[in-house]
Amino acid sequence: MPADLLPAAVLFDMDGTLIDSEKAWDESLVGLLRWLVGSDTADLTPEARAATLGGSLATSLAIVFREAGVEPEPELVEQGRRRLVDRTGELLTQGVAWRPGAQSALRTMREAGIPAALVTNTGRYLTETALQQIGRGNFAVTVCGDEVPRGKPAPDPYLRAAELLGVPAEECVAVEDSPTGVAAAEAAGATVLVVPCEVAVPAGPRRVLRESLVGLTPDDLAAAMHRVRAGV
């Protein structure tokens, strides 16, 4: 594939896309809910779970407080934030599985000379914990949710990653698993390769759906960009 037909960069989401960390987030979110309501059996509704996928820490906290029926007083929200971050960090440290094909996809892009960015709504502290497993060397740049004015579904994280890489977002392919992340990448103007994890993601004009990252090649990325630009 000629170099001028390849994307300028690949922008990878983290949770649910590269690593199967959504289960860790789910456990810590349920733990927070149970702490707030004082019950060991309380659980998030399926709708609430789905709403937290790919979201920012602030969004997830607001959803749990709403589910708990507890007024989000600033001091209590800060206590909840610390509990959520600490517990999720513990779970990530214990080890998180790669999503199918993700590790080889990163290696393939590196060998092809295509820069990769990690673009996540997760804050820097937890991202650094995850990067101990994922490998910082896989990415030219990393952008976290607490380093931009607005997290996903706003385009800010993807626009910042493209800026740091020195390339237009429109010439990049973003790899995402959630509706929230897909909306952010689309708003930034990137082609979006959608690899669903926990929830289904509907088709859209800038989206190319793929079952998994297994066998992903640079040619696949070029084909995705072509399909989006041609409106196929």
PDB file of C-alpha atoms in Angstrom, residues 1 7 12 26 67 77 82 94 102 107 112 146 152 155 164 171 199-200 216 229:
ATOM      1  CA  MET A   1       0.000   0.000   0.000  1.00  0.00           C
ATOM      2  CA  PRO A   7      -3.537   7.162   7.587  1.00  0.00           C
ATOM      3  CA  PHE A  12      -6.411   4.134  19.876  1.00  0.00           C
ATOM      4  CA  ASP A  26     -17.729  -1.906  36.510  1.00  0.00           C
ATOM      5  CA  GLU A  67     -28.504   5.698  40.757  1.00  0.00           C
ATOM      6  CA  VAL A  77     -18.272  13.525  45.434  1.00  0.00           C
ATOM      7  CA  ARG A  82     -10.925   8.938  45.478  1.00  0.00           C
ATOM      8  CA  GLN A  94      -3.615  -6.906  39.336  1.00  0.00           C
ATOM      9  CA  ALA A 102      -4.965  -5.512  20.155  1.00  0.00           C
ATOM     10  CA  ARG A 107       2.995  -4.114  16.809  1.00  0.00           C
ATOM     11  CA  ALA A 112       4.600  -0.223   9.340  1.00  0.00           C
ATOM     12  CA  ASP A 146      -8.117  15.152  32.575  1.00  0.00           C
ATOM     13  CA  LYS A 152     -15.337  12.335  25.126  1.00  0.00           C
ATOM     14  CA  PRO A 155     -13.745  15.930  20.174  1.00  0.00           C
ATOM     15  CA  LEU A 164       0.605  16.659  19.317  1.00  0.00           C
ATOM     16  CA  GLU A 171      -6.158  12.056   8.026  1.00  0.00           C
ATOM     17  CA  VAL A 199     -22.424  -2.623  23.826  1.00  0.00           C
ATOM     18  CA  ALA A 200     -23.402  -2.510  20.178  1.00  0.00           C
ATOM     19  CA  LEU A 216      -5.751  -5.759  11.459  1.00  0.00           C
ATOM     20  CA  ARG A 229     -14.321   9.413   2.007  1.00  0.00           C
TER      21      ARG A 229
END
